[in-house]
Coordinates of C-alpha atoms and ligand atoms in Angstrom, one line a residue:
Chain A
M1 CA -10.5 7.7 16.6
A2 CA -11.6 11.3 16.4
D3 CA -12.0 11.5 20.1
K4 CA -8.4 10.3 20.7
D5 CA -7.0 12.8 18.2
A6 CA -8.9 15.7 19.7
H7 CA -7.1 15.3 23.1
N8 CA -3.5 15.5 22.0
G9 CA -2.7 19.0 23.2
A10 CA -0.7 20.2 26.2
F11 CA -1.1 18.4 29.5
Y12 CA -3.2 20.0 32.2
Q13 CA -1.1 22.1 34.6
R14 CA 0.2 20.1 37.5
D15 CA -1.5 20.9 40.8
R16 CA 1.7 21.6 42.8
E17 CA -0.3 21.9 46.0
W18 CA -1.6 18.4 45.6
H19 CA 1.9 16.9 45.2
P20 CA 4.6 17.0 47.9
P21 CA 6.7 20.1 47.9
A22 CA 10.3 19.8 46.9
Y23 CA 11.4 21.1 50.3
A24 CA 9.9 19.0 53.1
P25 CA 12.1 19.1 56.2
I26 CA 10.3 16.2 57.9
Y27 CA 12.0 14.1 55.1
K28 CA 15.6 15.2 55.8
T29 CA 17.2 14.3 52.5
S30 CA 14.9 16.7 50.7
V31 CA 16.4 19.7 52.5
K32 CA 19.6 19.9 50.4
R33 CA 18.1 18.3 47.3
S34 CA 15.3 20.8 46.7
P35 CA 15.6 23.8 44.4
N36 CA 15.3 27.2 46.1
A37 CA 14.1 29.1 43.1
A38 CA 10.6 28.9 41.8
L39 CA 10.0 26.5 38.9
I40 CA 9.7 28.3 35.6
S41 CA 6.2 27.7 34.1
L42 CA 6.2 26.5 30.6
D43 CA 3.2 25.5 28.5
N44 CA 4.1 22.2 26.9
T45 CA 5.9 22.2 23.6
I46 CA 6.3 19.3 21.2
S47 CA 9.3 18.3 23.4
E48 CA 7.0 17.6 26.4
I49 CA 3.9 16.4 24.6
T50 CA 5.8 13.6 22.9
G51 CA 7.4 10.6 24.7
P52 CA 9.0 7.2 24.0
V53 CA 6.8 4.2 23.0
F54 CA 7.3 0.9 24.7
G55 CA 5.9 -2.1 22.8
H56 CA 4.3 -5.1 24.4
N57 CA 6.8 -7.3 22.6
M58 CA 9.6 -6.1 24.9
I59 CA 7.9 -7.6 27.9
G60 CA 9.0 -11.1 28.9
E61 CA 6.6 -13.8 30.1
Y62 CA 7.5 -13.4 33.8
D63 CA 8.3 -9.7 33.9
N64 CA 5.1 -8.9 35.9
D65 CA 5.5 -11.9 38.2
L66 CA 7.9 -11.2 41.0
I67 CA 7.1 -14.6 42.5
Q68 CA 8.7 -16.3 39.6
N69 CA 11.0 -13.9 37.8
Y70 CA 14.0 -14.5 40.1
A71 CA 13.2 -17.8 41.8
K72 CA 15.4 -20.8 41.3
A73 CA 13.8 -23.7 39.4
G74 CA 11.3 -25.4 41.7
E75 CA 11.6 -22.8 44.5
L76 CA 9.5 -19.8 45.6
P77 CA 10.1 -16.7 47.6
I78 CA 8.9 -16.6 51.2
G79 CA 6.0 -14.4 52.1
Q80 CA 2.3 -13.5 51.5
R81 CA 1.3 -14.1 47.9
I82 CA -0.6 -11.1 46.4
I83 CA -1.9 -9.8 43.1
V84 CA -1.9 -6.1 42.4
H85 CA -4.1 -4.9 39.6
G86 CA -5.7 -1.7 38.5
R87 CA -5.9 0.8 35.6
V88 CA -3.9 3.7 34.5
L89 CA -6.2 6.6 33.7
D90 CA -5.8 10.2 32.9
E91 CA -7.5 13.0 34.9
D92 CA -10.5 12.9 32.5
R93 CA -10.9 9.2 33.4
R94 CA -9.7 8.1 29.9
P95 CA -7.7 4.9 30.0
V96 CA -4.0 5.2 29.2
P97 CA -3.1 2.2 27.0
G98 CA 0.5 1.2 26.3
A99 CA 1.8 2.8 29.6
L100 CA 5.0 1.3 30.9
L101 CA 4.9 0.5 34.6
E102 CA 8.1 -0.5 36.4
F103 CA 7.9 -1.6 40.0
W104 CA 10.3 -2.5 42.7
Q105 CA 10.0 -3.4 46.4
A106 CA 11.6 -5.0 49.4
N107 CA 11.1 -8.7 50.2
A108 CA 8.8 -10.1 52.8
G109 CA 11.2 -9.2 55.5
G110 CA 11.6 -5.6 54.4
R111 CA 15.0 -6.0 52.7
Y112 CA 16.0 -4.7 49.3
R113 CA 18.4 -6.5 47.0
H114 CA 20.9 -3.7 46.9
K115 CA 24.6 -3.3 47.7
K116 CA 24.0 -0.2 49.8
E117 CA 21.1 -1.7 51.8
T118 CA 22.2 -2.4 55.4
Y119 CA 19.0 -3.6 57.2
L120 CA 19.7 -6.8 59.0
A121 CA 16.6 -8.7 57.6
P122 CA 17.9 -11.4 55.3
L123 CA 17.9 -11.4 51.5
D124 CA 15.5 -14.0 50.0
P125 CA 17.5 -16.0 47.4
N126 CA 14.4 -16.4 45.4
F127 CA 13.3 -12.8 45.3
G128 CA 14.8 -10.1 43.0
G129 CA 12.3 -7.4 43.8
C130 CA 11.6 -5.8 40.4
G131 CA 9.1 -6.2 37.6
R132 CA 7.4 -4.4 34.7
T133 CA 4.4 -4.5 32.5
I134 CA 2.5 -2.5 29.8
T135 CA -1.1 -1.5 30.2
A136 CA -3.8 -3.0 27.9
E137 CA -6.2 -1.0 25.6
D138 CA -8.5 -0.4 28.6
G139 CA -5.5 0.9 30.7
S140 CA -5.5 -2.2 32.9
Y141 CA -2.5 -4.0 34.3
R142 CA -1.8 -6.8 36.7
L143 CA 1.2 -8.1 38.6
R144 CA 1.9 -10.9 41.1
T145 CA 4.3 -10.6 44.0
I146 CA 5.1 -11.1 47.7
K147 CA 3.7 -8.5 50.1
P148 CA 6.7 -6.4 51.0
G149 CA 7.7 -6.0 54.6
P150 CA 8.0 -2.6 56.4
Y151 CA 11.5 -1.5 57.1
P152 CA 13.4 1.0 59.2
W153 CA 15.4 3.8 57.5
P154 CA 17.8 6.5 58.7
N155 CA 15.8 9.8 59.0
G156 CA 14.6 10.1 62.6
V157 CA 16.1 7.5 65.0
N158 CA 13.0 5.3 64.8
D159 CA 11.4 5.9 61.4
W160 CA 9.8 3.0 59.6
R161 CA 8.5 2.8 56.0
P162 CA 5.0 1.3 55.7
A163 CA 4.9 -1.7 53.3
H164 CA 5.0 -0.2 49.8
I165 CA 5.6 -0.9 46.2
H166 CA 7.4 1.8 44.1
F167 CA 5.9 2.5 40.7
S168 CA 7.5 4.3 37.8
V169 CA 5.0 5.3 35.1
F170 CA 5.5 6.3 31.4
G171 CA 2.3 7.6 29.8
H172 CA 2.2 9.1 26.3
G173 CA 4.1 12.3 26.9
F174 CA 7.3 13.0 28.7
A175 CA 5.5 15.6 30.8
Q176 CA 3.4 12.8 32.3
R177 CA 6.4 11.1 33.7
L178 CA 5.7 10.0 37.3
I179 CA 7.2 8.0 40.1
T180 CA 5.0 7.2 43.1
Q181 CA 4.4 4.5 45.7
M182 CA 1.5 2.2 46.5
Y183 CA 0.6 1.5 50.2
F184 CA -1.7 -1.2 51.6
E185 CA -5.1 -0.7 53.2
G186 CA -5.0 -0.8 57.0
D187 CA -1.2 -0.3 57.6
P188 CA -0.8 1.9 60.7
L189 CA 2.7 2.9 59.6
I190 CA 1.3 4.9 56.7
W191 CA 0.1 7.8 58.9
I192 CA 3.4 8.2 60.8
C193 CA 5.8 7.9 57.8
P194 CA 7.7 11.1 57.0
I195 CA 7.8 10.3 53.3
V196 CA 4.1 9.8 53.2
K197 CA 3.7 13.0 55.3
T198 CA 5.4 15.1 52.5
I199 CA 2.1 14.8 50.7
P200 CA 0.0 17.8 51.9
S201 CA -3.5 16.3 52.2
K202 CA -5.2 13.3 53.6
E203 CA -7.2 12.9 50.5
A204 CA -4.1 12.8 48.3
I205 CA -2.5 10.2 50.6
E206 CA -5.6 8.1 50.5
S207 CA -5.3 8.0 46.7
L208 CA -2.1 6.0 47.1
I209 CA -3.6 3.4 49.4
A210 CA -4.7 0.2 47.7
P211 CA -7.8 -1.5 49.1
I212 CA -8.0 -5.3 49.5
D213 CA -10.0 -6.7 46.6
M214 CA -11.7 -9.9 47.6
E215 CA -13.4 -10.4 44.2
N216 CA -10.0 -10.6 42.5
T217 CA -8.5 -12.8 45.2
I218 CA -7.6 -16.3 44.1
P219 CA -9.0 -18.6 46.8
M220 CA -6.4 -20.7 48.6
D221 CA -3.6 -18.9 46.7
A222 CA -3.2 -15.1 46.6
R223 CA -5.1 -12.1 47.9
A224 CA -5.6 -9.1 45.6
Y225 CA -5.2 -5.4 46.0
K226 CA -6.5 -2.8 43.6
F227 CA -4.3 0.2 42.7
D228 CA -5.4 2.7 40.1
I229 CA -2.8 5.3 38.9
V230 CA -3.9 8.7 37.5
L231 CA -1.7 10.6 35.0
R232 CA -2.2 14.2 33.8
G233 CA -5.0 14.8 31.4
R234 CA -4.6 16.9 28.3
R235 CA -6.3 19.7 26.5
S236 CA -8.2 19.4 23.3
T237 CA -6.5 20.9 20.3
M238 CA -9.7 21.3 18.4
F239 CA -9.9 25.1 18.7
E240 CA -6.3 25.8 19.6
N241 CA -4.9 29.2 18.7
R242 CA -3.4 29.1 15.2
M243 CA -3.2 31.6 12.4
E244 CA -6.6 32.0 10.9
G245 CA -6.8 30.4 7.4
N246 CA -4.1 27.9 8.1
Chain B
M1 CA -25.6 23.6 42.6
Q2 CA -23.9 23.5 39.3
Q3 CA -22.7 20.2 37.6
K4 CA -19.4 18.7 38.7
L5 CA -16.3 18.6 36.5
D6 CA -15.9 15.0 37.6
R7 CA -12.2 14.9 37.1
L8 CA -9.7 12.7 38.9
K9 CA -6.6 14.1 40.5
E10 CA -3.1 13.0 39.3
S11 CA -1.6 10.4 41.5
P12 CA 0.6 12.3 44.0
S13 CA 4.4 11.9 43.4
Q14 CA 6.6 10.1 45.9
T15 CA 10.4 10.1 46.0
A16 CA 12.1 7.4 43.9
G17 CA 14.0 6.5 47.0
P18 CA 17.5 5.1 47.4
Y19 CA 16.7 1.9 45.4
V20 CA 15.2 3.3 42.2
H21 CA 17.9 1.5 40.3
I22 CA 16.5 -1.9 41.4
G23 CA 13.3 -1.1 39.5
C24 CA 14.7 0.9 36.6
T25 CA 18.2 -0.4 35.9
P26 CA 18.3 -3.8 37.7
N27 CA 21.3 -5.1 35.7
F28 CA 23.3 -2.1 36.9
T29 CA 22.6 -3.0 40.5
G30 CA 23.7 -6.6 39.9
I31 CA 20.2 -8.1 39.5
H32 CA 20.7 -10.2 36.4
G33 CA 18.5 -12.7 34.7
I34 CA 15.2 -10.8 34.9
Y35 CA 15.7 -8.4 31.9
D36 CA 18.3 -8.9 29.1
E37 CA 19.3 -5.3 29.2
D38 CA 18.4 -2.2 31.2
L39 CA 16.0 0.0 29.4
G40 CA 17.3 3.3 28.0
T41 CA 20.8 2.0 27.6
R42 CA 21.0 2.6 23.8
I43 CA 19.6 5.7 22.2
I44 CA 21.2 5.2 18.8
N45 CA 22.7 2.5 16.6
D46 CA 25.2 2.3 13.8
K47 CA 22.6 3.4 11.2
T48 CA 21.2 6.5 13.1
K49 CA 21.5 9.7 11.1
G50 CA 23.2 12.7 12.7
E51 CA 26.3 14.0 14.4
R52 CA 27.5 11.7 17.2
I53 CA 27.8 13.4 20.6
T54 CA 28.5 12.4 24.2
I55 CA 26.8 14.1 27.1
R56 CA 28.4 13.8 30.5
G57 CA 27.5 15.4 33.8
R58 CA 26.8 15.1 37.4
V59 CA 24.0 16.2 39.7
F60 CA 25.0 18.2 42.8
D61 CA 23.1 18.8 46.0
G62 CA 23.0 22.1 47.9
T63 CA 26.3 21.4 49.6
G64 CA 28.1 20.8 46.3
T65 CA 28.2 17.0 46.8
P66 CA 27.5 14.9 43.7
L67 CA 24.5 12.6 43.9
R68 CA 25.3 8.9 43.5
D69 CA 21.8 7.6 43.7
A70 CA 20.0 9.6 41.0
L71 CA 18.3 8.4 37.9
I72 CA 18.6 10.6 34.9
E73 CA 16.5 10.4 31.8
I74 CA 16.7 12.3 28.6
W75 CA 14.4 12.8 25.6
H76 CA 15.2 14.6 22.4
A77 CA 14.4 14.9 18.7
D78 CA 16.2 13.2 15.8
A79 CA 18.6 15.0 13.5
N80 CA 15.7 16.4 11.6
G81 CA 13.9 17.7 14.7
I82 CA 11.2 15.0 14.7
Y83 CA 10.4 13.0 17.8
P84 CA 10.0 9.2 17.6
S85 CA 6.5 9.4 19.1
P86 CA 3.0 9.0 17.6
E87 CA 2.3 12.3 19.3
D88 CA 4.5 14.0 16.8
K89 CA 2.3 14.3 13.7
R90 CA 4.9 16.2 11.6
G91 CA 6.5 13.2 10.0
E92 CA 8.4 9.9 10.5
A93 CA 11.3 10.0 12.8
D94 CA 14.6 8.2 12.0
P95 CA 13.6 4.5 12.6
N96 CA 17.1 3.9 14.0
F97 CA 16.7 6.5 16.7
R98 CA 15.2 5.9 20.1
G99 CA 15.1 9.4 21.4
W100 CA 15.0 8.3 25.0
G101 CA 17.9 7.4 27.3
R102 CA 18.3 6.5 31.0
S103 CA 21.4 6.6 33.1
P104 CA 21.9 5.6 36.7
G105 CA 25.2 7.5 36.9
D106 CA 28.4 6.0 38.0
M107 CA 28.2 4.3 41.3
E108 CA 31.3 6.0 42.7
T109 CA 31.4 9.4 40.9
G110 CA 27.8 9.9 40.0
E111 CA 28.7 10.8 36.5
F112 CA 26.0 10.1 33.9
V113 CA 26.9 9.5 30.2
F114 CA 24.7 9.5 27.2
E115 CA 25.9 8.5 23.7
T116 CA 23.5 10.0 21.2
I117 CA 23.2 12.4 18.3
K118 CA 22.8 16.1 18.2
P119 CA 19.1 16.9 17.9
G120 CA 17.7 19.0 15.1
V121 CA 15.4 22.0 15.3
A122 CA 11.8 21.5 16.5
P123 CA 9.2 24.2 16.4
F124 CA 7.7 26.1 19.3
K125 CA 3.9 26.3 19.4
D126 CA 3.8 29.4 17.2
G127 CA 6.1 27.9 14.6
R128 CA 9.3 29.7 15.6
P129 CA 12.3 27.4 15.8
M130 CA 13.5 26.1 19.2
A131 CA 17.2 25.8 19.5
P132 CA 18.5 22.2 19.6
H133 CA 17.8 20.9 23.1
V134 CA 17.6 17.8 25.2
T135 CA 14.8 17.4 27.9
F136 CA 16.1 16.1 31.2
W137 CA 14.2 14.4 34.0
V138 CA 15.9 13.8 37.4
V139 CA 14.7 11.7 40.3
A140 CA 16.5 10.5 43.4
R141 CA 16.2 9.9 47.1
G142 CA 15.2 13.3 48.6
I143 CA 13.5 14.5 45.4
N144 CA 9.8 14.4 46.1
I145 CA 8.7 15.1 42.6
G146 CA 10.8 14.6 39.4
L147 CA 12.7 17.7 38.3
Q148 CA 12.4 18.7 34.6
T149 CA 15.0 20.8 32.9
R150 CA 16.4 21.4 29.4
M151 CA 19.9 21.2 28.0
Y152 CA 21.0 23.5 25.2
F153 CA 24.3 23.5 23.4
S154 CA 27.1 26.1 23.9
D155 CA 28.0 26.0 20.1
E156 CA 24.5 27.1 19.1
K157 CA 24.8 30.7 20.2
A158 CA 22.6 32.3 17.6
A159 CA 19.9 29.6 17.9
N160 CA 20.0 29.9 21.6
E161 CA 19.6 33.7 21.5
A162 CA 16.5 33.2 19.3
D163 CA 15.0 30.4 21.3
P164 CA 11.5 31.2 22.5
I165 CA 11.9 29.4 25.8
L166 CA 15.3 31.0 26.7
Q167 CA 14.0 34.4 25.6
R168 CA 11.2 34.4 28.2
I169 CA 13.4 33.6 31.2
E170 CA 13.4 36.8 33.3
H171 CA 16.7 36.2 35.1
K172 CA 19.1 36.1 32.3
V173 CA 22.0 35.4 34.6
R174 CA 20.5 31.9 35.2
I175 CA 20.4 31.0 31.5
P176 CA 23.9 29.5 31.4
T177 CA 22.7 26.8 33.8
L178 CA 20.8 25.4 30.9
I179 CA 23.7 25.4 28.4
A180 CA 26.0 22.4 28.1
E181 CA 29.7 23.3 27.6
K182 CA 31.4 21.9 24.6
T183 CA 34.5 20.2 26.0
G184 CA 35.8 18.5 22.8
D185 CA 34.8 17.2 19.4
G186 CA 31.3 16.0 20.0
E187 CA 31.7 16.1 23.7
Y188 CA 29.5 18.1 26.0
R189 CA 29.3 18.6 29.8
F190 CA 26.0 19.4 31.5
D191 CA 26.1 19.5 35.3
I192 CA 22.9 19.9 37.2
R193 CA 22.8 21.9 40.5
L194 CA 19.7 21.1 42.6
Q195 CA 20.1 24.1 45.0
G196 CA 22.1 27.2 45.8
D197 CA 24.9 28.8 43.8
G198 CA 24.4 28.3 40.1
E199 CA 21.1 26.4 40.8
T200 CA 19.9 24.9 37.5
I201 CA 16.6 26.3 36.1
F202 CA 13.9 23.7 36.5
F203 CA 10.6 23.9 34.7
D204 CA 7.0 23.3 35.6
I205 CA 5.9 21.8 32.4
Ligands
FE301 FE1 11.1 1.7 49.4

């Protein structure tokens, strides 16, 4: 595993112009929740290069199946059955095995199972809305769910979120920690959503839009969408600065 | 034209939104039966080596209002300064130490609590010791990209003064924002201010 060991240095610097800025007035809540001062740049130390490990053994049989993990015996949630699959890669296209993915979403009507949620769309008694999985050796993952509905939210008087699935990702180092959202190909709400618009470029937005994947669709059962996630790559330590002779 | 580097771009961050707890701490939100226990609930057990400590704090927005919808994660070394991660090649960490914790904060007050041990000393890249510290990561509705900061300990004055990270911070007046106040035996308070007066130092790491 010489290759693996060679790339265990600091993570590549985050391209802050590619990510949404902290302060994005179109998304009103960010106005008072964004630091005013510049971030202090810090090349990774051992505290950021390392990160917790999640074993495959902690994952239950239905953890990645939102169709079944909350449904009552013999019942199913309402909505369009879909499979979401893809790979977690780093910026050098290397697979990231053992990455923990946690995902959450609204039900088919656009309603979250949460005390503070006030949208009038009904809860689905058979849908919890969360799941998790760990990537395989090749970085691949797969989940099954109901396609989430779009929903209105208080920002502008008539702002709607496009259908989306939230993803929380743990790679190998704490500096790779990332939360993002997956959108669905062809959704017209993507391009008028203030949260999507916090992302500066069209190209970056498109990297969060999952295409329909007919080859992975299960005929007469569930359509498939493909969603790859990219985490920060890392430098090689092969010729790192160190005291000569050590 | 020259060759292309052929790299991918990191997936752009998006806010964790108001319902991050559904995905990351479902039992806390009342969604039971999917996972036995929310991840990150326990950092230590009875056998973990080291001095027991409790870290409490809140996250405040630019108006001084505490956030009640944040998710706070911490990561720190064991009592010997070793991280329980295969990326730490310096030795075996305490097998009874998880190193990682996650708190949704109290639903009413927003206060987060971590029961853990005081971390040991880990080396900076050049071998100099870093003062004992805890890495924090904060996400919430309205935070477009997770905020990373570090917590140091008020009772480690000499170590803090020699810390290579704290030393390179230009605006010394801001350093106290990274130092948790000792409020009792093994009790520390670390409040995080997102914006404005006493704004916490956040790192681009
Ligand atoms: Fe959402």
